[in-house]
Coordinates of C-alpha atoms in Angstrom, one line a residue:
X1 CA 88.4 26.6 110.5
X2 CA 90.9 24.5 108.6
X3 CA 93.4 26.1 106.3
X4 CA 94.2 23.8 104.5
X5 CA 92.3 24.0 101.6
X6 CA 94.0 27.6 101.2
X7 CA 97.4 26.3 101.4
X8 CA 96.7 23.8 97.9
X9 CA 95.1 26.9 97.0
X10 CA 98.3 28.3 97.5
X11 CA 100.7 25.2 96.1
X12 CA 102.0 26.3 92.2
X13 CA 101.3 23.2 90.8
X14 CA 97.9 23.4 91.6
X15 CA 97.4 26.2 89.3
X16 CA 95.7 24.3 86.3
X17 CA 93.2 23.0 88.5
X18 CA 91.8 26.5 89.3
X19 CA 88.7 27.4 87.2
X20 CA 89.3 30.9 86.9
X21 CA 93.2 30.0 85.4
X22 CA 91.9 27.8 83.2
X23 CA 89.2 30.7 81.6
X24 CA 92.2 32.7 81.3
X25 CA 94.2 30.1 79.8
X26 CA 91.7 29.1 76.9
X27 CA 90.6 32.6 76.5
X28 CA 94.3 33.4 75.6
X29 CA 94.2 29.7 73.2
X30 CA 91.3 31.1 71.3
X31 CA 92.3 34.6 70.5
X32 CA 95.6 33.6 69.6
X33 CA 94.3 31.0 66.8
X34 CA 92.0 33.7 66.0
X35 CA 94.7 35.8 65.4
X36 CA 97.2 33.2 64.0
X37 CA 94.5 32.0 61.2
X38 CA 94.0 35.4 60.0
X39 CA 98.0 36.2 59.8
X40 CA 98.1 33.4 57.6
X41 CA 95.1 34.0 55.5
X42 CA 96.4 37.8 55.3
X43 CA 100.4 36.4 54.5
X44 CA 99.1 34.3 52.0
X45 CA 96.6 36.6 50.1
X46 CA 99.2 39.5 50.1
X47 CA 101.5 37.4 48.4
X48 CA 99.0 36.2 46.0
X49 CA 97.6 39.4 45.1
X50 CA 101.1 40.8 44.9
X51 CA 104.5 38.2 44.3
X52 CA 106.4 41.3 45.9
X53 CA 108.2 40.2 49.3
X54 CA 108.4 44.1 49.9
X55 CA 104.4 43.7 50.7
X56 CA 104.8 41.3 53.2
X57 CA 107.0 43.8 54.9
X58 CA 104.7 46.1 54.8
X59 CA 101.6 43.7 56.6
X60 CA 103.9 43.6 59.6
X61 CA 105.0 47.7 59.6
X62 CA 101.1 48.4 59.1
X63 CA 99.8 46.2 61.9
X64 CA 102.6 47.1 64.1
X65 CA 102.2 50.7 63.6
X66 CA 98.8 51.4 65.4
X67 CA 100.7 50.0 68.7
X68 CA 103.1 53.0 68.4
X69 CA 100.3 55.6 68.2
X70 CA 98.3 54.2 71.1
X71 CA 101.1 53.3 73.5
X72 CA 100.3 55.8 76.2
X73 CA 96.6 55.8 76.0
X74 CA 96.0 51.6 75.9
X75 CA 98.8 51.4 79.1
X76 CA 96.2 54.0 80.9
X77 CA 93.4 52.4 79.9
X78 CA 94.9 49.1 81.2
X79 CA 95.8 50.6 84.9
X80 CA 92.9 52.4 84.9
X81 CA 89.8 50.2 84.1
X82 CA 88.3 46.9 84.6
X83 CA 91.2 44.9 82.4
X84 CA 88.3 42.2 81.7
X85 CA 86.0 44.9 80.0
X86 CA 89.3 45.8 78.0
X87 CA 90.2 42.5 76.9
X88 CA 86.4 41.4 75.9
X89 CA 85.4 44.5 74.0
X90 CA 89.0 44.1 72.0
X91 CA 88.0 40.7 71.3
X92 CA 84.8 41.5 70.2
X93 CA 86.1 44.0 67.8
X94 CA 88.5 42.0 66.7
X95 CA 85.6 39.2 65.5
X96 CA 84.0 41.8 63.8
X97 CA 86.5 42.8 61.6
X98 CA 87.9 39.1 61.1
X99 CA 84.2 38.9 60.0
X100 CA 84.5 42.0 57.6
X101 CA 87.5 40.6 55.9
X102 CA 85.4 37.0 55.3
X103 CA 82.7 38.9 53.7
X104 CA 85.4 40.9 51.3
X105 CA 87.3 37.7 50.7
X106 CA 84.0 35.9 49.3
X107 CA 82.5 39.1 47.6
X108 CA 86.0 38.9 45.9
X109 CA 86.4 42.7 45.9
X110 CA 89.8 42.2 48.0
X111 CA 92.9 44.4 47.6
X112 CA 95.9 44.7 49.0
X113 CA 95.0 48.2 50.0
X114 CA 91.9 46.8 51.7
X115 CA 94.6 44.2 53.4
X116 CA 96.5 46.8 54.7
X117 CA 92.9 48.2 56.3
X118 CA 91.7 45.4 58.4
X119 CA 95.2 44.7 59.5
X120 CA 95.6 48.0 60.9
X121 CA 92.2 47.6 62.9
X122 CA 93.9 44.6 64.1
X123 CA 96.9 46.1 64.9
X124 CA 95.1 48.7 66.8
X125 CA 92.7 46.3 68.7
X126 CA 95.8 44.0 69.8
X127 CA 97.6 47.6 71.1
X128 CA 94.8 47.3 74.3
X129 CA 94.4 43.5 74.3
X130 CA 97.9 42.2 74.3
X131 CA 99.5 44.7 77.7
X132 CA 95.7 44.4 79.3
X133 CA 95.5 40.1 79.2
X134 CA 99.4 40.2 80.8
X135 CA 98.4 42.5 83.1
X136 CA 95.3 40.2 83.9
X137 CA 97.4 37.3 85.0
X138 CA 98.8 38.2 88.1
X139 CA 95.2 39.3 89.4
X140 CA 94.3 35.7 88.1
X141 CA 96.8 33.6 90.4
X142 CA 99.0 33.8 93.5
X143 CA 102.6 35.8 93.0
X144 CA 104.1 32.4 94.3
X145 CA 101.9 30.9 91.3
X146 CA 103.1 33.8 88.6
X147 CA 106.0 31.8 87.4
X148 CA 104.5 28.6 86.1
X149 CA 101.6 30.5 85.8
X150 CA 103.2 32.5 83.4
X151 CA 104.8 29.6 81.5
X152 CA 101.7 28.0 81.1
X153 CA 99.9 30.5 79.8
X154 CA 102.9 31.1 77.3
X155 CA 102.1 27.5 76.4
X156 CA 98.9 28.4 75.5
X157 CA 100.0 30.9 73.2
X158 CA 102.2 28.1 71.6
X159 CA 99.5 25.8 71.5
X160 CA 97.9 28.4 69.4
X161 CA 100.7 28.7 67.2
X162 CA 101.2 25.0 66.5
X163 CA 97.3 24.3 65.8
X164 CA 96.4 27.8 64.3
X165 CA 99.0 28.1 61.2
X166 CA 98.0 24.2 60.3
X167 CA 94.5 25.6 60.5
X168 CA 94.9 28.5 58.1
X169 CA 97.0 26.8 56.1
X170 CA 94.7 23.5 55.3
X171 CA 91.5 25.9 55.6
X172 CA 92.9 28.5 53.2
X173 CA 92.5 25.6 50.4
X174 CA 88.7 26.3 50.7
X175 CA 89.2 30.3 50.2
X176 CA 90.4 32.9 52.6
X177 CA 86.7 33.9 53.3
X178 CA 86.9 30.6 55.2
X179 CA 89.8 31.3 57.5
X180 CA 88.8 34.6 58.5
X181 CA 85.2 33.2 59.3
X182 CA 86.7 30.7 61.6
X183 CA 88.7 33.6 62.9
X184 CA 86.0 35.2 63.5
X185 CA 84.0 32.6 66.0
X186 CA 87.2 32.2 67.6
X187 CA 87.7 35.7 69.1
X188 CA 84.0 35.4 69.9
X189 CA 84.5 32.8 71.9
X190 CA 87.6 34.0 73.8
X191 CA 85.6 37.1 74.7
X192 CA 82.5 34.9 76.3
X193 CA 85.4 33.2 78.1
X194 CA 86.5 36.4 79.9
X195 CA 83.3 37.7 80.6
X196 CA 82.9 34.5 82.4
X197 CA 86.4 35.2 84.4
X198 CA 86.5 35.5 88.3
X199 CA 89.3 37.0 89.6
X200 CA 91.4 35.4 93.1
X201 CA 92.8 39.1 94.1
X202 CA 91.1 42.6 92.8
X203 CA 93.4 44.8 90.9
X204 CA 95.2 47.7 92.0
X205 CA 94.0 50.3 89.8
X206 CA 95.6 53.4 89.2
X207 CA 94.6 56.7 91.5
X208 CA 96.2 59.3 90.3
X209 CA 94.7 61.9 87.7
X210 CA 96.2 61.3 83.8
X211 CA 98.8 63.3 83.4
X212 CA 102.2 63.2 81.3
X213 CA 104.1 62.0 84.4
X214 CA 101.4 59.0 84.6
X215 CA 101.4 58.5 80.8
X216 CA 104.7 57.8 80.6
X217 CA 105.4 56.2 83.8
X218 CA 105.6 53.1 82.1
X219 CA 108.8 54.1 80.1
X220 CA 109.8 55.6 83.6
X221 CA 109.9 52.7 85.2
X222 CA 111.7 50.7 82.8
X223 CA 114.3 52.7 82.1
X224 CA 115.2 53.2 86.0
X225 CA 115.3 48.8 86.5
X226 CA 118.4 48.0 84.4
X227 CA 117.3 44.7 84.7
X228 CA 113.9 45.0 82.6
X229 CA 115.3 47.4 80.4
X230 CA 118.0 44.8 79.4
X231 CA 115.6 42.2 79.5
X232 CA 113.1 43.7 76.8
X233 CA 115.3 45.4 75.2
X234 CA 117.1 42.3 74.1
X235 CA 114.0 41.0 72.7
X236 CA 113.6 43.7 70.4
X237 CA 117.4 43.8 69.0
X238 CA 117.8 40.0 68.7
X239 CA 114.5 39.3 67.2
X240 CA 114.0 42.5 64.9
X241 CA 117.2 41.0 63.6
X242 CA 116.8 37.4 63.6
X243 CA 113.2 37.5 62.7
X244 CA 112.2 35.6 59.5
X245 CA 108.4 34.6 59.9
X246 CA 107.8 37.2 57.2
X247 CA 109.7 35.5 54.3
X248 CA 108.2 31.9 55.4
X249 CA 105.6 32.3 52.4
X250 CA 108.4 32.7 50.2
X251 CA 110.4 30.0 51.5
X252 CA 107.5 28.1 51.0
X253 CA 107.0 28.5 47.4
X254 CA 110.1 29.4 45.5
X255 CA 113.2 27.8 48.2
X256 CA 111.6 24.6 49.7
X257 CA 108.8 24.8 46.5
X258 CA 105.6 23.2 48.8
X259 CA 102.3 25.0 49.1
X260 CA 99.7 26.5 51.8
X261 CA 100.3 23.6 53.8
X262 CA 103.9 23.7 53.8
X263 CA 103.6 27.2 54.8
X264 CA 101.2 26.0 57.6
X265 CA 104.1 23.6 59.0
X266 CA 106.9 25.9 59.1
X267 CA 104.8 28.8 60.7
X268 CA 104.0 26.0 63.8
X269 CA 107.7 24.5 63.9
X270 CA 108.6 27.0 66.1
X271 CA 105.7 26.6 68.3
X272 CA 106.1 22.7 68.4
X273 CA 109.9 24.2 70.1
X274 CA 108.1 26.5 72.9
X275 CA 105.3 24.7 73.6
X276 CA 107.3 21.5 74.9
X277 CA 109.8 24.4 76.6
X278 CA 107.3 26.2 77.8
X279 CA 105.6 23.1 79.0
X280 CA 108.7 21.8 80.7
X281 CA 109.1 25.6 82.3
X282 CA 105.7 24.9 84.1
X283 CA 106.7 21.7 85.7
X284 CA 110.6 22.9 86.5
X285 CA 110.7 26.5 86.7
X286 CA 113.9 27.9 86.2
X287 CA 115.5 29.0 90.0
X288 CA 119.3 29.9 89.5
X289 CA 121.4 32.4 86.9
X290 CA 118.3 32.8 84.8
X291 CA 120.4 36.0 83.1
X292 CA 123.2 33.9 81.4
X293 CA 120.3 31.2 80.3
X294 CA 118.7 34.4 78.9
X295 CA 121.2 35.2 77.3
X296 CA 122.1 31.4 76.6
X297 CA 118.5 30.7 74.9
X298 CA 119.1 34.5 72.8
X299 CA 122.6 33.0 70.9
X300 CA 121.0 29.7 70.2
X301 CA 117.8 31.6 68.3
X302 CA 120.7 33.7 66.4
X303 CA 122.4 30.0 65.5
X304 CA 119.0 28.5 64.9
X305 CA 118.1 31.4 62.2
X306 CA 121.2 30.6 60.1
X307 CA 120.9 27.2 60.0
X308 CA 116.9 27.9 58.6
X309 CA 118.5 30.4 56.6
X310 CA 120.7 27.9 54.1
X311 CA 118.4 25.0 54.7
X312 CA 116.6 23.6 51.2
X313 CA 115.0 21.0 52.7
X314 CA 112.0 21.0 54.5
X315 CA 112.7 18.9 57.2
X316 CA 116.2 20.6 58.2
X317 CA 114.1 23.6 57.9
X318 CA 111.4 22.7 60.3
X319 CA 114.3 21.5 62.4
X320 CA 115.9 24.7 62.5
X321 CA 112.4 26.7 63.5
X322 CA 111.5 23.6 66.5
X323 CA 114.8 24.7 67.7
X324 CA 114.4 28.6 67.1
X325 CA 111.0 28.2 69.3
X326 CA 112.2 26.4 71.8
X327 CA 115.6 28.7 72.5
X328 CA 112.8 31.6 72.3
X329 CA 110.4 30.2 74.8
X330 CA 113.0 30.0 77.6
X331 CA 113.4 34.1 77.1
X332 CA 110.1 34.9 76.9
X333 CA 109.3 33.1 79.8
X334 CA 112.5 34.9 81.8
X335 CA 111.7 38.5 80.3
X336 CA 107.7 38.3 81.6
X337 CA 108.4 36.8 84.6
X338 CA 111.0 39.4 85.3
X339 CA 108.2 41.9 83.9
X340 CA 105.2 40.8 86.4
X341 CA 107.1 40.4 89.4
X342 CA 109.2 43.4 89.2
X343 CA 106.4 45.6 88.3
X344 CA 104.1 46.6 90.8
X345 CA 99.8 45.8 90.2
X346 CA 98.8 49.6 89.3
X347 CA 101.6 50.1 86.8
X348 CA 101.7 46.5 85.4
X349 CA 99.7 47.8 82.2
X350 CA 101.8 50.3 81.2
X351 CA 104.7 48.9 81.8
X352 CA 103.3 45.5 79.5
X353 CA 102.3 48.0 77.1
X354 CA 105.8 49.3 76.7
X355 CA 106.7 46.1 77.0
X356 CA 104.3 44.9 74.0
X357 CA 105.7 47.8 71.5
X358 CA 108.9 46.1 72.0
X359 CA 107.8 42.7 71.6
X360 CA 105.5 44.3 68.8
X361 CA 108.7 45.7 67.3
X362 CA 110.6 42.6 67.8
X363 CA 108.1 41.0 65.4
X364 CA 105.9 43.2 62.7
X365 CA 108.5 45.6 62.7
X366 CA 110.9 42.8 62.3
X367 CA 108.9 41.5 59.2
X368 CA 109.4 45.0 57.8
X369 CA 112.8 45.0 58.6
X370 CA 113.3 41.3 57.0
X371 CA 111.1 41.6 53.2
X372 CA 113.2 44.9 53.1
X373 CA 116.4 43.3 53.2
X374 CA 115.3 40.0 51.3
X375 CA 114.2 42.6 49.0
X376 CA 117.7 43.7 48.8
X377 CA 119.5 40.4 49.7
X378 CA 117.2 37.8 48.5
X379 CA 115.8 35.8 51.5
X380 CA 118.5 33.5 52.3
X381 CA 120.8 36.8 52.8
X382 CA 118.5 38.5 54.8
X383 CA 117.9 35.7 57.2
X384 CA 121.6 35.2 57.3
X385 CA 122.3 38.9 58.2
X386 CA 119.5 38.7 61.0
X387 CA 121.4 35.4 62.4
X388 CA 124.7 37.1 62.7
X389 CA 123.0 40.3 63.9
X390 CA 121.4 38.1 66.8
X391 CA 124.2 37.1 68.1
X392 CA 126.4 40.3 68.0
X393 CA 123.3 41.7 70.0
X394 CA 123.8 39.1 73.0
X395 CA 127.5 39.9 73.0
X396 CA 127.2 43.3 73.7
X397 CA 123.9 43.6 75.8
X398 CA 126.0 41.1 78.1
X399 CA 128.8 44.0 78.8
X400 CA 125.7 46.7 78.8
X401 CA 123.5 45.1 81.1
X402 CA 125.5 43.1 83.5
X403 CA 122.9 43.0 86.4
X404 CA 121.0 41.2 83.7
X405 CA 123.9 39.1 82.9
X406 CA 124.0 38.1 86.7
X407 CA 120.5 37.8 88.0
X408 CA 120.5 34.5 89.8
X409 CA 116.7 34.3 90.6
X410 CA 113.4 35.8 89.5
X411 CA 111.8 36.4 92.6
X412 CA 115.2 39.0 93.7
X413 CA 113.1 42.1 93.6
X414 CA 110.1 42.8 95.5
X415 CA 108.1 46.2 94.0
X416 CA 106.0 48.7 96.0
X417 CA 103.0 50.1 95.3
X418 CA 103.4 52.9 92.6
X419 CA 100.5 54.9 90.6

C-alpha cells in the first residue's frame, strides 16, 4: 500500500486543505463574531445608559470574574470529557442568552444591571469554551502541523475581530436588539460546526479520580516549566497594563469625536495588525530565538499603546492599534505554541484553562484596571501609564525568566504523558 497520501497528510502546509481543520477553523470564526458583536453592542449600550467610564470597567471585571470561580472545575471538565460536547453545549448556551439580551434590548426594559447579568452568563460560558477549543486543536492536526496550525487558527480569531466590531458597530445603528440577534445565529452556527467535527487523533483523556492534586495540576505544571510560566505570565502583566480596548468607546466620542462606526474601526485596527501577522506566521513559522522576538513583539505593543494614547486623529490612531495587533499576534502565537507543545494531551485543558484566566485577566481584568485609572487619570493618562507599564514589565521578566529570554525553538521540549 502506498504511503504517500499519509505523508501530504503529514506536510504542514497541507493543513487548510483538511476538512476536519477547516470545521475547526470556521467554528472558532463564528463564535468569535458572535462574541465580538455582542462586546460591542454591550460597550456601547453601557456607555449609553451610563456616560460613566467606571461602568465600562466594570463590563470587563464582571465577565472576567466567572472564569476565576470556575477555573478548576472547566480545566477538569476539559481533560475529562468529550472536548466537542464541551465546546457545542457552551455555544449553544451562549446563543441563548445572546438571544435573551435581543429580546430585552427590543422590549426596551434594559439596564445596566441587567448588562451586567447576561455578561456574566457569558463570562461563565466562555470559562469552558475558550481552554476546551485550544485543547481541541492538537487532537484536530499533526504535532508537526500545531504550529501553523495554531497560527491559522489565531487568524481566525482575527478575522473575527476585524469583521465582527464593523459588524456591531454598523448594525448597532438599527438597535442593539439587532446585534445580539445576529449574535445569536452565529454561535448557533459555530456549534452545528463542531458537532459536525472529526477528529485525526483521539484525545488523551484524563484517568485519574478528581482530586485536589488533579484540580490543580494545571497550576502545577506551570509553575514547575519556567518557560510557560514566563510565557503567560508576560501576557497578563504587559497587557493588564497596556490594555486600552475598554476606553475605545470613549475615545470614540469625546477624543477623536466619530460615532458607532468609528468605534467599530478602531476595535478591528488591531485585528487588521494580527491577522496579516498571523497570516504571515502560517506561511513562515518562526524557527530560531523565538524568546527575545517575544519579548521583542511585547515592547513594541508597550510603544504602540503610547502612541494611540496622545493620538487625536483617527488615522494615527488606527495606525497605532494595526501596529499594537500585529506586535501582539507574534506573542500569542509564541506563548500557545509554547502552551500545546509543552503540555502533554490529558493535561492540555487545565493547563489552557490556567492559561485562559491569564489571558482573561490580561483583558476584562485589564478593562477594569484601565476605566479605573481613566477614571482617575482621564483616558489619555491611563493609556499612557499602561504604555510605560508594558515596557517596564518586558525589562524585568527578561532578567526573571531567562530560559524564556533564550529559547531558540518551539519544538525544544518534548512532554510525557501526565494525568
Amino acid at each position: 500500500m502506498s504511503t504517500a497520501p499519509a505523508q501530504a497528510a503529514d506536510e504542514p502546509q497541507t493543513v487548510f486543505r483538511d476538512p476536519a481543520f477547516r470545521h475547526f477553523w470556521f467554528a472558532r470564526l463564528c463564535t468569535t463574531i458572535a462574541y465580538q458583536i455582542f462586546t460591542v453592542a454591550v460597550g456601547w449600550q453601557m456607555y449609553d445608559l451610563t456616560r460613566d467610564p467606571f461602568m465600562l470597567g466594570m463590563v470587563g471585571l464582571v465577565q472576567f470574574l466567572p472564569s476565576i470561580v470556575l477555573l478548576l472545575m472547566s480545566g477538569h471538565v476539559a481533560d475529562r470529557f468529550d472536548r466537542r460536547i464541551v465546546v457545542r453545549t457552551c455555544q449553544v448556551l451562549e446563543a441563548l442568552i445572546a438571544a435573551l439580551m435581543a429580546a430585552a434590548s427590543f422590549s426596551g426594559w434594559v439596564t445596566s444591571e441587567h448588562i451586567f447579568l447576561f455578561v456574566a452568563a457569558i463570562g461563565g460560558c466562555r470559562a469552558f469554551e475558550t481552554p476546551t477549543l485550544q485543547a481541541l486543536l492538537p487532537s484536530v492536526v499533526t504535532s508537526r502541523q500545531l504550529p501553523r496550525a495554531v497560527a491559522l487558527s489565531s487568524s481566525a480569531g482575527q478575522t473575527a475581530i476585524i469583521i465582527g466590531p464593523a459588524l456591531g458597530g454598523f448594525a448597532y445603528v438599527a438597535g442593539p436588539g439587532v446585534v445580539y440577534s445576529i449574535s445569536a445565529a452565529l454561535f448557533a452556527i459555530a456549534a452545528i460546526l463542531v458537532t459536525t467535527l472529526k477528529l485525526r487523533q483521539a484525545a488523551q483523556r484524563m484517568t485519574a479520580q478528581a482530586s485536589l492534586k488533579t484540580l490543580f495540576a494545571g497550576f502545577a505544571y506551570i509553575r514547575s516549566h519556567q518557560v510557560l510560566l514566563g510565557a503567560v505570565s508576560l501576557d497578563l502583566f504587559a497587557v493588564l497594563l497596556g490594555g486600552a480596548t475598554a476606553l475605545l468607546p470613549i475615545y470614540a466620542r469625546d477624543i477623536l469625536h466619530t460615532g458607532p462606526w468609528g468605534l467599530g474601526l478602531l476595535r478591528s485596527a488591531p485585528a487588521i495588525g494580527a491577522l496579516t501577522t498571523a497570516l504571515w506566521l502560517a506561511r513562515n513559522p518562526l524557527n530560531r530565538r523565538v524568546g527575545r522576538v517575544m519579548f521583542t513583539a511585547v515592547a513594541i505593543f508597550g510603544l504602540a499603546t503610547m502612541v494611540f494614547g496622545v493620538s487625536k486623529w483617527l488615522p494615527l490612531s488606527m495606525a497605532a492599534l494595526v501596529v499594537l495587533g500585529a506586535s501582539d499576534m507574534i506573542s500569542v502565537v509564541v506563548r500557545q505554541t509554547l502552551v500545546q507543545l509543552d503540555t502533554p494531551d490529558d493535561m492540555r485543558g487545565r493547563v489552557g484553562a490556567v492559561n485562559s484566566v491569564f489571558i482573561g485577566a490580561s483583558n476584562q481584568l485589564g478593562e477594569f484596571e484601565s476605566g479605573v485609572t481613566a477614571a482617575l487619570l482621564g483616558p489619555v493618562g491611563a493609556v499612557l501609564l499602561g504604555g510605560v507599564g508594558t515596557l517596564i514589565v518586558v525589562v524585568a521578566w527578561m532578567r526573571l525568566f531567562p530560559n524564556l529570554t533564550e529559547r531558540d525553538r518551539l519544538h525544544d521540549h518534548h512532554p510525557a504523558k501526565a494525568s
